[in-house]
Tab-separated table of C-alpha atoms and ligand atoms in Angstrom:
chain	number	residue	atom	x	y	z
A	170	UNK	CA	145.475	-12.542	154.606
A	171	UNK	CA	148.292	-14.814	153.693
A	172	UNK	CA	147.527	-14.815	149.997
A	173	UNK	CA	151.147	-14.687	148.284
A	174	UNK	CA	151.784	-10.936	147.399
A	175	UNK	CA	152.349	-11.808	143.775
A	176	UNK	CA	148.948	-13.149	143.590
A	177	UNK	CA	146.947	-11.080	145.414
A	178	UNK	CA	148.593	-8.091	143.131
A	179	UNK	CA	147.665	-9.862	140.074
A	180	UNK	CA	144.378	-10.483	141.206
A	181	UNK	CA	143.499	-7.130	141.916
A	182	UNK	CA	145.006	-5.626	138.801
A	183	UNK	CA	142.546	-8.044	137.019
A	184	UNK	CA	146.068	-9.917	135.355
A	185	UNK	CA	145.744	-13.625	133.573
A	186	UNK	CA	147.465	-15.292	136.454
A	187	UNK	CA	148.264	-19.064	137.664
A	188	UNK	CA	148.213	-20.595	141.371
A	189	UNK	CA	149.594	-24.094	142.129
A	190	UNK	CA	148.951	-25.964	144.986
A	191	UNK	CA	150.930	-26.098	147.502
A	192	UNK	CA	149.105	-28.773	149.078
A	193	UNK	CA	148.513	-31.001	146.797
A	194	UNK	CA	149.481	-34.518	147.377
A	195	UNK	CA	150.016	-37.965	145.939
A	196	UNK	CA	146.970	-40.153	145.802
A	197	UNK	CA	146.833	-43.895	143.904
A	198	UNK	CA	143.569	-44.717	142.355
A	199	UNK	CA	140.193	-45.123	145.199
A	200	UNK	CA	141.801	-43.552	147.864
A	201	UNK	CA	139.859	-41.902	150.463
A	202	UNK	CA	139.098	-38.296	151.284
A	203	UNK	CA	137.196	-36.786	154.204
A	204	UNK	CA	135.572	-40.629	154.753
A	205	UNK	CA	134.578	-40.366	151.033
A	206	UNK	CA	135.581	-43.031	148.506
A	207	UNK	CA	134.755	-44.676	145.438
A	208	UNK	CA	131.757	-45.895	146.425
A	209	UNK	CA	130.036	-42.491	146.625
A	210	UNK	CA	130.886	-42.076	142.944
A	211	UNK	CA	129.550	-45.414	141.879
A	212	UNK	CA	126.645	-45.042	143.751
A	213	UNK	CA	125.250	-42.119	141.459
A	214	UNK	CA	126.625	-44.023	138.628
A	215	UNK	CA	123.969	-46.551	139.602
A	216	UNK	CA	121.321	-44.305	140.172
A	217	UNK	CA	121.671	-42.392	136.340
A	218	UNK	CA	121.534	-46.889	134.895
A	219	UNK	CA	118.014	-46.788	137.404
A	220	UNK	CA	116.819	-44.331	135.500
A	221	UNK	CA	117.723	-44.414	132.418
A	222	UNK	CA	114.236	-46.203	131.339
A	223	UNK	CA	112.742	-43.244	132.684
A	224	UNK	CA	114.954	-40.860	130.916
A	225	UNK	CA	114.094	-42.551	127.666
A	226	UNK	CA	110.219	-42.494	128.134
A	227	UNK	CA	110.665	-38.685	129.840
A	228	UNK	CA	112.581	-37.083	127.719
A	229	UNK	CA	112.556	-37.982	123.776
A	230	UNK	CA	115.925	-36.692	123.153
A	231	UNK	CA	117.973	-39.115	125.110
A	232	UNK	CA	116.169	-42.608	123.364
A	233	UNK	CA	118.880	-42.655	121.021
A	234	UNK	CA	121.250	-43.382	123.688
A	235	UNK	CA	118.229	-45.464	126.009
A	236	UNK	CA	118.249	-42.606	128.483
A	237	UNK	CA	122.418	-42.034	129.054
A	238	UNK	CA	122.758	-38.420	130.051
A	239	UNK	CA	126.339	-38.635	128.193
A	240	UNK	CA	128.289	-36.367	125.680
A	241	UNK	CA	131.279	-36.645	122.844
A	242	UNK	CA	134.868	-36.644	123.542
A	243	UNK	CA	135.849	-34.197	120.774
A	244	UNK	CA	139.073	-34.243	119.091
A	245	UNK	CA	139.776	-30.170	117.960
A	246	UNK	CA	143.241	-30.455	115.700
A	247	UNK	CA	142.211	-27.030	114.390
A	248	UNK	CA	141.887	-25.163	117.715
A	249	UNK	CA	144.738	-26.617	118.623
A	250	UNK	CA	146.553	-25.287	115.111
A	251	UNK	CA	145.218	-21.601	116.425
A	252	UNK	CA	146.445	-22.073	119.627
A	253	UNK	CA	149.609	-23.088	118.363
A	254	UNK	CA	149.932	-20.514	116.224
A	255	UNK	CA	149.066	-17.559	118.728
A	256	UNK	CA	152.433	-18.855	120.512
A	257	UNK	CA	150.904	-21.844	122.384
A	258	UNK	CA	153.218	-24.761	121.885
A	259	UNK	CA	151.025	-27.955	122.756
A	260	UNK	CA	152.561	-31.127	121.817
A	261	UNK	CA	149.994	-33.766	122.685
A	262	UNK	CA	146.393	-34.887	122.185
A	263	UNK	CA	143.601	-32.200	122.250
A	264	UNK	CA	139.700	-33.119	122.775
A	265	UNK	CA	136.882	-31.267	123.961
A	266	UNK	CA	134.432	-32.721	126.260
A	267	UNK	CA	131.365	-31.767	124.933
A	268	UNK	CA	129.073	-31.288	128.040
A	269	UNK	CA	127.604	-27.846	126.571
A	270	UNK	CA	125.510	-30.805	124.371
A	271	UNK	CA	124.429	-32.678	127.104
A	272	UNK	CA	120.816	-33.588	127.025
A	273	UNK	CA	118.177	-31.960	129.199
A	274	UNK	CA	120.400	-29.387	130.706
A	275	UNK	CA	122.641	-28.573	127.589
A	276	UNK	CA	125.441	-27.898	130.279
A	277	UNK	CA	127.704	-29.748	132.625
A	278	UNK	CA	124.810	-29.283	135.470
A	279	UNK	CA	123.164	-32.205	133.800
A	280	UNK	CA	125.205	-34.633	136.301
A	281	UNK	CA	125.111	-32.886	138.655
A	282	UNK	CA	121.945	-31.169	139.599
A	283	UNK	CA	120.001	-33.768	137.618
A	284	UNK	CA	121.897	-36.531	140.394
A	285	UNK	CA	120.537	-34.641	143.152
A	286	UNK	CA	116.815	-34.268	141.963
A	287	UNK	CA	116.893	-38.018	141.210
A	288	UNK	CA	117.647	-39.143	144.539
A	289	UNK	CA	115.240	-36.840	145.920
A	290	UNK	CA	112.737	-38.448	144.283
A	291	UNK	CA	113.979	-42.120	144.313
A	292	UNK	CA	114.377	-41.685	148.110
A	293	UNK	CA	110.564	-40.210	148.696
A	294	UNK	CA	109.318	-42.964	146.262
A	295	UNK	CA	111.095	-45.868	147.583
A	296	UNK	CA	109.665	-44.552	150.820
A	297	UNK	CA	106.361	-44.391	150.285
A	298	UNK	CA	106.643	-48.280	148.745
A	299	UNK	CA	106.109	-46.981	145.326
A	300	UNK	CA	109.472	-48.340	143.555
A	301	UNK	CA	111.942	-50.995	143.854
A	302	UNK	CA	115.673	-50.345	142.747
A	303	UNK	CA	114.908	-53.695	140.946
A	304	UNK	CA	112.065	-52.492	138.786
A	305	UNK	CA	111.916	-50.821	135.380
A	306	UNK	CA	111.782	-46.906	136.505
A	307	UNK	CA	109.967	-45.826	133.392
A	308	UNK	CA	106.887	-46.653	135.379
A	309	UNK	CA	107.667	-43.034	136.940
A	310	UNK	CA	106.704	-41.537	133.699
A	311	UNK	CA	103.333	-41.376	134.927
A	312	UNK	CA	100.634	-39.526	136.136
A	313	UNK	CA	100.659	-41.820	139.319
A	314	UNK	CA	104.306	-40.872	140.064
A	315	UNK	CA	103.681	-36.948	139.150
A	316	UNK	CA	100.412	-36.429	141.160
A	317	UNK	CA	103.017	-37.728	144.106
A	318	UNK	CA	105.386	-35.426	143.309
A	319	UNK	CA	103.300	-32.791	142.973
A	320	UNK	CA	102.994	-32.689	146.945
A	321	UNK	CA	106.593	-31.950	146.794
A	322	UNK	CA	108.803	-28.647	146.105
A	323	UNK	CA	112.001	-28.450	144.751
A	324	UNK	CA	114.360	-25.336	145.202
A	325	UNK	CA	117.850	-24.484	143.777
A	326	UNK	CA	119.626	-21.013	143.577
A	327	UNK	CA	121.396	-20.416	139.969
A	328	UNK	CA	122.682	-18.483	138.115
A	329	UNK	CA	120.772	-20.207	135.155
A	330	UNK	CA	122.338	-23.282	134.060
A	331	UNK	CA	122.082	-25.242	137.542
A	332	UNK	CA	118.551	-23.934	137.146
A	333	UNK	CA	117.920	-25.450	133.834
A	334	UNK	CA	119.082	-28.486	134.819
A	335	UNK	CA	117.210	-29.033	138.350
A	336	UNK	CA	114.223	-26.938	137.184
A	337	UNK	CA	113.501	-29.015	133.902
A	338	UNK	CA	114.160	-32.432	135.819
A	339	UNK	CA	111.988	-31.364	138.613
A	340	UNK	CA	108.702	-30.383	136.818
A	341	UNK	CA	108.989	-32.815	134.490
A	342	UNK	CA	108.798	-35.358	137.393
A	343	UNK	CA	106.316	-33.911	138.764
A	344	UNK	CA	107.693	-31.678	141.592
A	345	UNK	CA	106.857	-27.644	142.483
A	346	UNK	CA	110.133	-26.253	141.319
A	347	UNK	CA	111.085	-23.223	142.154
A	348	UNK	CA	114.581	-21.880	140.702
A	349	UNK	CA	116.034	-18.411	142.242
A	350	UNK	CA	117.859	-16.682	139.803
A	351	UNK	CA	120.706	-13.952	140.155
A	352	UNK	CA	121.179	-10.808	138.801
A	353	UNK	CA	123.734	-12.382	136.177
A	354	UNK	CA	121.627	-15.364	134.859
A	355	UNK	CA	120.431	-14.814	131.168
A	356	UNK	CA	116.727	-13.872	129.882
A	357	UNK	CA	116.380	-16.901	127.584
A	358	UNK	CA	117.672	-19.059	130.595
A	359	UNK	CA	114.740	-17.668	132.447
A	360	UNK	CA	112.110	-17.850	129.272
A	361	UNK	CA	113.129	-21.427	129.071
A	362	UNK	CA	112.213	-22.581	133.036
A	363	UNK	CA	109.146	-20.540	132.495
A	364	UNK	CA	107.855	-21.869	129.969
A	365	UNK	CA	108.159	-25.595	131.225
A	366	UNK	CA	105.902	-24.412	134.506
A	367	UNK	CA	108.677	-23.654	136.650
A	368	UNK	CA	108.560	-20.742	139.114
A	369	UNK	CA	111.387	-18.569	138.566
A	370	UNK	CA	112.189	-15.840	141.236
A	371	UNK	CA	114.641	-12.723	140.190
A	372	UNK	CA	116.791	-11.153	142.312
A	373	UNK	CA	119.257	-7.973	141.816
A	374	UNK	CA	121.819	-9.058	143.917
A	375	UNK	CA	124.706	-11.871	142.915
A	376	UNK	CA	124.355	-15.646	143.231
A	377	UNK	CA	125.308	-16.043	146.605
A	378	UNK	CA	122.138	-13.874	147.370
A	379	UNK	CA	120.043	-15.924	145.323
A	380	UNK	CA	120.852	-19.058	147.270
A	381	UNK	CA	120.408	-17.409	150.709
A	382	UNK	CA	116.595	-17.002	149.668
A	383	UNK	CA	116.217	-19.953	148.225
A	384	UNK	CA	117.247	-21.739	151.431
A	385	UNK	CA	114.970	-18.872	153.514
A	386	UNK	CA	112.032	-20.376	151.376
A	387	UNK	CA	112.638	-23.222	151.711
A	388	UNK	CA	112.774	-23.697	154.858
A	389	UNK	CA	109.488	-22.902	155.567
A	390	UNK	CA	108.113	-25.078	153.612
A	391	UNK	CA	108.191	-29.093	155.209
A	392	UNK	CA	108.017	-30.694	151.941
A	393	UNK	CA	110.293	-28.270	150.088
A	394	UNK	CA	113.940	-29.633	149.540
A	395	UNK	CA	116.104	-26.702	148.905
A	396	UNK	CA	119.435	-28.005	146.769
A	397	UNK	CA	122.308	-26.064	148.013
A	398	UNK	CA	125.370	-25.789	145.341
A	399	UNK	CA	127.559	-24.455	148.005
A	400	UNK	CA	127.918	-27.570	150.283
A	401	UNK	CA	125.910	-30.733	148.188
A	402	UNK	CA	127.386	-34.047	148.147
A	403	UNK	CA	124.654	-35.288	145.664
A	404	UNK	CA	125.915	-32.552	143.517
A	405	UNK	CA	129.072	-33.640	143.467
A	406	UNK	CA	129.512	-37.051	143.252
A	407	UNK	CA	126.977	-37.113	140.478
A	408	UNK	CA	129.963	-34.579	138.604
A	409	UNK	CA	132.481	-36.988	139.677
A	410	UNK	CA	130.673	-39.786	137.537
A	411	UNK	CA	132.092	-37.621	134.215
A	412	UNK	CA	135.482	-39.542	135.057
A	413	UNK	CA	133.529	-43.136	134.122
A	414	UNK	CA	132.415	-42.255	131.274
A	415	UNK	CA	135.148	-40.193	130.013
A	416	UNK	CA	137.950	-43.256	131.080
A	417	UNK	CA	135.536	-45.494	128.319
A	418	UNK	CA	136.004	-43.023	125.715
A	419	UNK	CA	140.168	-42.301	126.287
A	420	UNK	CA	140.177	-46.492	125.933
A	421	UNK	CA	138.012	-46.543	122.387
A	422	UNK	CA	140.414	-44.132	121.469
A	423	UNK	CA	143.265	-46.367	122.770
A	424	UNK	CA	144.379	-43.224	124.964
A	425	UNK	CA	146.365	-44.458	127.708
A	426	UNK	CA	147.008	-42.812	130.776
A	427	UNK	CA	149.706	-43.587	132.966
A	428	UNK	CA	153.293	-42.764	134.316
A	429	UNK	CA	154.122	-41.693	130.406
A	430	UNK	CA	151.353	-40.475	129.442
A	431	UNK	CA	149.448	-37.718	131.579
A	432	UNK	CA	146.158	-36.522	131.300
A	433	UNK	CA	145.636	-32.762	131.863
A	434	UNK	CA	141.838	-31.256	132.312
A	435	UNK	CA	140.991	-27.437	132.620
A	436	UNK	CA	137.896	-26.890	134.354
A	437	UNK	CA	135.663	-23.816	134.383
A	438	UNK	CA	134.885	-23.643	137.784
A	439	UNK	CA	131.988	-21.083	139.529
A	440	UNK	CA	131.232	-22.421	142.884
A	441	UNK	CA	133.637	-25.237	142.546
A	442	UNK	CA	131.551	-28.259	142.695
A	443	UNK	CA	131.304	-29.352	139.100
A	444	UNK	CA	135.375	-29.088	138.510
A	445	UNK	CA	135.817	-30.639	141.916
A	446	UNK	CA	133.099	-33.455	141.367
A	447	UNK	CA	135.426	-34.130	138.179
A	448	UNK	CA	138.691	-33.816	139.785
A	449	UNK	CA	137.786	-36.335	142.337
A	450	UNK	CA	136.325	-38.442	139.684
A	451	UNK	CA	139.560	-38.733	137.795
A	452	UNK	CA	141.436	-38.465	140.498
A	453	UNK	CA	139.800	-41.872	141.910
A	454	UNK	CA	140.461	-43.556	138.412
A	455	UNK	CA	143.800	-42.473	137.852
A	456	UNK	CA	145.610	-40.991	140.500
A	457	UNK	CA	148.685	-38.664	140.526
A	458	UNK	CA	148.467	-39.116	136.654
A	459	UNK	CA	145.965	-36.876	136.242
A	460	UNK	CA	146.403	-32.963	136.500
A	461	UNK	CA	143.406	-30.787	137.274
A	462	UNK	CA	143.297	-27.391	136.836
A	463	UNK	CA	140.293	-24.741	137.265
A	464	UNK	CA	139.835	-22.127	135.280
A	465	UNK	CA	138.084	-18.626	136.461
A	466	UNK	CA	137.205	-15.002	135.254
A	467	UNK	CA	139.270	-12.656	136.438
A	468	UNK	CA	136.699	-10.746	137.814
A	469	UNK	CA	135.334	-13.930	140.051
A	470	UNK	CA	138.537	-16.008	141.126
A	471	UNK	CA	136.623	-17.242	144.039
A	472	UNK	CA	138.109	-20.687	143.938
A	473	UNK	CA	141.538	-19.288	143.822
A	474	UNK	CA	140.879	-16.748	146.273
A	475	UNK	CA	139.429	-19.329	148.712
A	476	UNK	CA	142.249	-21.751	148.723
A	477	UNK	CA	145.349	-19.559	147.817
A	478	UNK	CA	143.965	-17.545	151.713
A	479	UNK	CA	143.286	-20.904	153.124
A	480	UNK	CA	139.683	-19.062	154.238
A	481	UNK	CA	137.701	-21.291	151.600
A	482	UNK	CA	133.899	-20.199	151.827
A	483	UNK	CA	134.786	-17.487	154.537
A	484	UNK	CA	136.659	-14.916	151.982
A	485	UNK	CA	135.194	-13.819	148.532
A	486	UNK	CA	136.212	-11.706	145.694
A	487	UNK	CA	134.798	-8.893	146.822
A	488	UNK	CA	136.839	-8.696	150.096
A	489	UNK	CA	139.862	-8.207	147.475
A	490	UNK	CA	138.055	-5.696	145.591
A	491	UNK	CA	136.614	-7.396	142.677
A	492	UNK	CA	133.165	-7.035	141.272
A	493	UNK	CA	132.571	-10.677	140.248
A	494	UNK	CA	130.663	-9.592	137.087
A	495	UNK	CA	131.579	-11.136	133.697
A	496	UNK	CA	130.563	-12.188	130.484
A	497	UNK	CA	130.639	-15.714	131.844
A	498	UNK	CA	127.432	-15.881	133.868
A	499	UNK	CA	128.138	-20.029	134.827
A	500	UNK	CA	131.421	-18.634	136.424
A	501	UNK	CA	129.792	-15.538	137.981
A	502	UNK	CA	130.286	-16.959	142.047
A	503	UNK	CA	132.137	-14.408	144.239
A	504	UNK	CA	132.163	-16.980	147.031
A	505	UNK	CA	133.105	-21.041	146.858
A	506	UNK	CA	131.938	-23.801	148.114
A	507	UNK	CA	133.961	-24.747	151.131
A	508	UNK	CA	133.029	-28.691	151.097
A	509	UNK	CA	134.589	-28.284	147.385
A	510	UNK	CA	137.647	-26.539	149.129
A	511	UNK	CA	138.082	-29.100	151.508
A	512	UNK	CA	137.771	-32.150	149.205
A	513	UNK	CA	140.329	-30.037	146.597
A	514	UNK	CA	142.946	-28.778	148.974
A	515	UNK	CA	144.953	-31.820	148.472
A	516	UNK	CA	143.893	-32.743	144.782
A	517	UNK	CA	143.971	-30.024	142.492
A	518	UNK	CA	147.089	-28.303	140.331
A	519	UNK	CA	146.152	-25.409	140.330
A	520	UNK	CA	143.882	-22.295	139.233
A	521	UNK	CA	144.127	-20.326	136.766
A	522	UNK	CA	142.349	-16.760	135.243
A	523	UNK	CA	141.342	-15.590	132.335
A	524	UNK	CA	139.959	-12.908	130.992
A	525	UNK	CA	136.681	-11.899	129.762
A	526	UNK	CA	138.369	-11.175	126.228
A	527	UNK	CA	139.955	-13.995	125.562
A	528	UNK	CA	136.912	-16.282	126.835
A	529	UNK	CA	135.316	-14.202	123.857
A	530	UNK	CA	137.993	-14.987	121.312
A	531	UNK	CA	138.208	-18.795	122.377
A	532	UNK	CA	134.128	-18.959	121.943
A	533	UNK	CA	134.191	-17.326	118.410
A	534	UNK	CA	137.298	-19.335	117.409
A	535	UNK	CA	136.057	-23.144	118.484
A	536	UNK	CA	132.848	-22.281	116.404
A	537	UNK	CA	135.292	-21.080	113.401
A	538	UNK	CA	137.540	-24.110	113.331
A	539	UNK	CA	135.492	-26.659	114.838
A	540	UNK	CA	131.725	-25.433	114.150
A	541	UNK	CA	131.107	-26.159	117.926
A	542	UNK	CA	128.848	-23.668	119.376
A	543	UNK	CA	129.602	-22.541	123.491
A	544	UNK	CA	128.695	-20.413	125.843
A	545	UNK	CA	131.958	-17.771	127.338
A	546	UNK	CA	131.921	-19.841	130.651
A	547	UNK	CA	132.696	-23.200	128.697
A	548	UNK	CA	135.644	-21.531	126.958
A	549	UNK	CA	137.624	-20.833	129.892
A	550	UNK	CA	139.979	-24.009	129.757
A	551	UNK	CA	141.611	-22.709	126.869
A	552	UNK	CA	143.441	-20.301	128.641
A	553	UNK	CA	145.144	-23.363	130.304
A	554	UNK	CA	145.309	-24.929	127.397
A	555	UNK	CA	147.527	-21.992	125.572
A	556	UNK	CA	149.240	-21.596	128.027
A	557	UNK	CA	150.856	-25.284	129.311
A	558	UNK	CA	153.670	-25.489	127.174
A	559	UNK	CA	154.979	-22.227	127.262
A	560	UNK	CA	158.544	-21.557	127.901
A	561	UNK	CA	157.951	-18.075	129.295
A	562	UNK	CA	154.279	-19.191	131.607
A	563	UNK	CA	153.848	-19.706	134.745
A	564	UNK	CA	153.228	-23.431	134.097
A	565	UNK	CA	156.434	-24.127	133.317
A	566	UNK	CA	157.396	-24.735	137.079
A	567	UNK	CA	154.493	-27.270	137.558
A	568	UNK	CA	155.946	-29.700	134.585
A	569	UNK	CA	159.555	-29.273	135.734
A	570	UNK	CA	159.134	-30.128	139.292
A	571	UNK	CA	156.275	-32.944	138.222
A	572	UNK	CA	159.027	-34.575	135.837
A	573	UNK	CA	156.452	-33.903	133.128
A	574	UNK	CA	158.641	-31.614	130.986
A	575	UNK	CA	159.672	-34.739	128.464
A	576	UNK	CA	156.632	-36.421	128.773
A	577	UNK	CA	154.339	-33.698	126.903
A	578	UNK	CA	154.426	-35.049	123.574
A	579	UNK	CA	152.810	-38.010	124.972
A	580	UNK	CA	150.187	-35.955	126.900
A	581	UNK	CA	146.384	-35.983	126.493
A	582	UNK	CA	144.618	-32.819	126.852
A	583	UNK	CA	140.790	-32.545	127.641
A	584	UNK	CA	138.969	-28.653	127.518
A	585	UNK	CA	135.598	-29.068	129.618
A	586	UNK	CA	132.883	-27.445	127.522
A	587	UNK	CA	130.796	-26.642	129.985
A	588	UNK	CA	127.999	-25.159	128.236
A	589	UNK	CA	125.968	-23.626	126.094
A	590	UNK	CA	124.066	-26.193	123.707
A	591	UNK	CA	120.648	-24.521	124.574
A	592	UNK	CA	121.284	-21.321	123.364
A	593	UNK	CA	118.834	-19.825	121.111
B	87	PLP	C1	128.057	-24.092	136.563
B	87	PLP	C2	128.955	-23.965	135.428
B	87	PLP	C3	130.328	-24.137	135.582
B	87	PLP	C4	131.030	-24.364	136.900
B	87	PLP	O1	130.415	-25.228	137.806
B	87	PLP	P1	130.489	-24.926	139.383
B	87	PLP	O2	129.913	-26.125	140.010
B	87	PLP	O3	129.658	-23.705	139.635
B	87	PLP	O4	131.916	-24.680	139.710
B	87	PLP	C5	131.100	-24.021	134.446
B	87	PLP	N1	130.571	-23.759	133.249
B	87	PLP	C6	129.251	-23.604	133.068
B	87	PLP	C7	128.728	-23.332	131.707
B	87	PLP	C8	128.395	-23.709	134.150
B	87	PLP	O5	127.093	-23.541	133.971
């Protein structure tokens, strides 16, 4: 394995570490990657407008905004003040994007897995001359639309929010939906798809075992479509359309972001493919201006361990002696996605890991100074956050040989909040 040895020791040793890049490259704004471009992005950008009717009728709690899945660009002066005063020297903006309050799926899935499940059933409907991309979609709210979907089964392995988010979409559509569950997903995640009439199937072994079944099932089944986090486009680019959205906010602010004025994001990232989705998102809007970093539980680097080896999906953190169990049960992947390895090798900063502790502190502190209430796995950024600006971190050698050292009072800095607004 051609890990660097510092690494690999701090890995195993369960140490708060950094990895940057070696690979990663300049891009300008809509470049391509792998034959994918901005397009793809803007193409599930159109699909969540489609449906927004729908999403209005469907679900009550997104009227307000006429069916935009969409959350708050947070600014968090008193985390930041914390931070700061733990030793953290942060000179620029702070917000937290607040995807934990995301409707339906309370979590950063929403894009994501809700993207996928609405192509799925745009695509059969269109098909079977039911619906024109012209029309007004909240004609799907119907019993019409469901009894059609009802033929139909939908399967995802999770471990819980991605479940949430396809399960609730699914049945309330219409669809069978089935949602495998590992060993680390929560009760009242489970409670939840249950008690919206979706099948939930529990398994003792880790997420990666979870999807295996799910894909075994489904693929006995003709008119099952099993939804496969570990290599999904839909997935993806339905993430990447965060960057949209979030480029509209930084302008109401009057945020800009350019040559003097970076933007820095830290990700929680499980599988990969909601901080990639992102990544490529901003990456497409603003180029080599943007910095992305993950962030992971020390006990499940998989990300890190994936690209630091160059093995991607072929190495997990097992194979380097690591349990992959956490208090962060969205982060709890021992294995990554390797079309979200491919598509990050040459666009993302770096990872990073924290612990399970700190994830803790950071999830008790936002709700102190900020009365925002996350799940551990959304916390995770912070531990980029604190760290950035350093003088004695591991960062330090990223700004320096960026030219970003002078430029950081001028910085923005967004935390992903990836989750949590449905906890009970
Ligand atoms: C799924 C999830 C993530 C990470 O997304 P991946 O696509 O698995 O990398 C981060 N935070 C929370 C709360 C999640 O549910």
């Amino acid at each position: 394995m051609s890990i660097a040895d510092g690494i690999i020791k701090d890995l195993e040793e369960r140490k708060e570490t950094l990895w940057l890049n070696p690979g990663r490259e300049h891009v300008a704004p809509r470049f391509e990657r792998n034959g994918y471009k901005f397009v793809h992005m803007k193409a599930a950008q159109s699909r969540f407008m489609r449906f927004m009717p729908y999403f209005a009728s469907a679900f009550p709690e997104t009227e307000a905004r006429k069916g935009i899945i969409e959350s708050d660009l947070i600014p968090i002066p008193g985390m930041r003040e914390w931070l700061n005063g733990k030793g953290a020297n942060i000179g620029g903006q702070v917000f937290l994007k607040d995807d934990a309050h995301l409707p339906i799926a309370g979590s950063v899935k929403a894009r994501g897995g809700i993207h996928e499940v609405l192509k799925i059933a745009e695509t059969l409907a269109q098909r079977a001359g039911m619906l024109w991309p012209t029309e007004n979609y909240s004609k799907i709210d119907s019993d019409e639309f469901r009894e059609f979907y009802s033929q139909y089964t939908i399967q995802v392995g999770s471990t819980g929010n991605l479940g949430i988010s396809i399960g609730r979409t699914a049945a309330r559509l219409g669809f069978r939906a089935i949602v495998h569950m590992s060993s680390d997903a929560k009760q009242w995640k489970k409670d939840l798809l249950r008690s919206e009439g979706v099948i939930v199937r529990e398994y003792a072994g880790d997420y990666s075992q979870a999807v295996a079944n799910g894909r075994k099932e489904s693929e006995a089944d003709p008119n099952s479509f099993f939804i496969d986090d570990e290599n999904s486009e839909d997935l993806f680019f339905g993430y990447a359309t965060a960057a949209m959205r979030v480029s509209v906010q930084l302008v109401k602010r009057s945020i800009p972001v350019d040559a003097r004025h970076p933007l820095f994001l830290y990700l929680p990232c499980g599988v990969g493919g909601a901080p990639g989705g992102i990544t490529y998102g901003f990456k497409q809007l603003f180029g080599s201006n943007v910095h992305c970093f993950f962030a992971e539980p020390v006990e499940a680097p998989c990300m890190l361990v994936g690209m630091a080896s160059g093995q991607h999906e072929k190495i997990s953190v097992q194979d380097i002696g690591l349990t992959g169990h956490t208090v962060a049960d969205g982060l709890a992947v021992g294995r990554p996605s390797g079309f979200v390895c491919n598509m990050m090798e040459s666009l993302v900063s770096g990872v990073f890991t924290v612990s399970d502790e700190r994830m803790l502190e950071y999830q008790s502190k936002i709700s102190e100074t900020e009365g925002i209430r996350l799940e551990p796995s959304a916390c995770a950024g912070f531990g980029g956050l604190s760290e950035i600006e350093r003088t004695d971190s591991l960062f330090v050698k990223y700004l320096e040989e960026n030219g970003l050292s002078d430029l950081m009072s001028d910085a923005t800095h967004i935390v992903w909040a990836t989750g949590g607004g449905l906890m009970p």
